[in-house]
Amino acid sequence: MEDNVFNQNYAPVLININIKKEDEQFKQSSLENQNDFINVIINKIENIINDIANQKDPNNIINELYKVVDTIKKINLDKGQINNNLTITKTKIFKDKGKYVGEFKNGLRDGKGIYYYNNGDRYEGEWKEDEKNGKGIFFWANGTRYEGDFKNGNKEGFGTHYFNHGKSKGEKYIGQFKNDLREGLGIYYYNNGNIYKGEWKKGKKEGKGVFYWNVKEWKGDRYEGDWKNDDRDGEGIYYSSNGDKVMGRYSKGRAIGILVQLSASGIVTSKYY
């Protein structure tokens, strides 16, 4: 029956019949199709409201119909809550035996949610179109965690990575990420007290940076200059804690060519490597 043939006197009865029919079809539909189905129902009723609004004294019927619209937007199904923005909050078990508790939209993880991996890892944060996107925290089962930005499932943007396993236990990195790796500007704090501040590329120190030593005979020393593939590489200056400094070139962490040393007392010497 077409919406535009509804008569004001019979509209409540006809609407009730149609809603029951739509509800039965809705319950039989798959979760992925339910949001589209709800949109169809809502659009149908809103069209009815517009038709009735052109008739005499329609206020009561219009108010009732808006109540129906609000009710449909809040339908509970399969332990999920369809919110006013048509985002579903529910629990779902995936093929990898991981469990997601959070919001869905159009059948995909979208909004805020928690994913429990079957190995003990856990992600809490924002999702977009079934991928980790936005702000979130990833907890590894070994105690390591990352807090910051995500894009398309990977660490990307700005964040802090706290390490809690193996030789890296107690270390942390604060800075930029791209495609799940450290890239851009960032600071790495080593568990022995050493610190690196500078540029990164594909997870390694590369570009301009400063390395501060805090162990043994190098304590208080620092190197400022070029880096490549995690090593001193290019032009740089080594500052000793006693006030001396050495200027020159480095390759793969080793001095090459002529190094010029300026002592704290002002004496200049050179050495060839």
PDB file of C-alpha atoms in Angstrom, residues 208 223 226 228 232-238 246-260 271-273:
ATOM      1  CA  LYS A 208      69.859  14.632  12.004  1.00  0.00           C
ATOM      2  CA  TYR A 223      77.256  13.172  19.397  1.00  0.00           C
ATOM      3  CA  ASP A 226      74.102  12.754  10.706  1.00  0.00           C
ATOM      4  CA  LYS A 228      71.947   6.437   8.690  1.00  0.00           C
ATOM      5  CA  ARG A 232      76.601   7.683  12.927  1.00  0.00           C
ATOM      6  CA  ASP A 233      77.023   8.352   9.226  1.00  0.00           C
ATOM      7  CA  GLY A 234      77.964  11.669   7.630  1.00  0.00           C
ATOM      8  CA  GLU A 235      79.101  14.926   9.225  1.00  0.00           C
ATOM      9  CA  GLY A 236      79.101  15.157  12.989  1.00  0.00           C
ATOM     10  CA  ILE A 237      80.631  16.531  16.177  1.00  0.00           C
ATOM     11  CA  TYR A 238      81.514  14.458  19.219  1.00  0.00           C
ATOM     12  CA  VAL A 246      85.946  16.199  17.694  1.00  0.00           C
ATOM     13  CA  MET A 247      84.651  17.264  14.256  1.00  0.00           C
ATOM     14  CA  GLY A 248      84.662  15.095  11.153  1.00  0.00           C
ATOM     15  CA  ARG A 249      82.978  12.439   9.081  1.00  0.00           C
ATOM     16  CA  TYR A 250      81.641   9.026  10.029  1.00  0.00           C
ATOM     17  CA  SER A 251      80.625   5.950   8.107  1.00  0.00           C
ATOM     18  CA  LYS A 252      78.674   3.072   9.648  1.00  0.00           C
ATOM     19  CA  GLY A 253      79.560   4.335  13.108  1.00  0.00           C
ATOM     20  CA  ARG A 254      83.317   4.684  12.457  1.00  0.00           C
ATOM     21  CA  ALA A 255      85.389   7.832  11.953  1.00  0.00           C
ATOM     22  CA  ILE A 256      86.791   8.270   8.430  1.00  0.00           C
ATOM     23  CA  GLY A 257      89.146  10.779   6.854  1.00  0.00           C
ATOM     24  CA  ILE A 258      90.512  13.652   8.908  1.00  0.00           C
ATOM     25  CA  LEU A 259      89.101  14.377  12.348  1.00  0.00           C
ATOM     26  CA  VAL A 260      89.819  17.714  13.975  1.00  0.00           C
ATOM     27  CA  LYS A 271      94.064  12.782  13.039  1.00  0.00           C
ATOM     28  CA  TYR A 272      93.525  10.761   9.876  1.00  0.00           C
ATOM     29  CA  TYR A 273      91.427   7.565   9.872  1.00  0.00           C
TER      30      TYR A 273
END
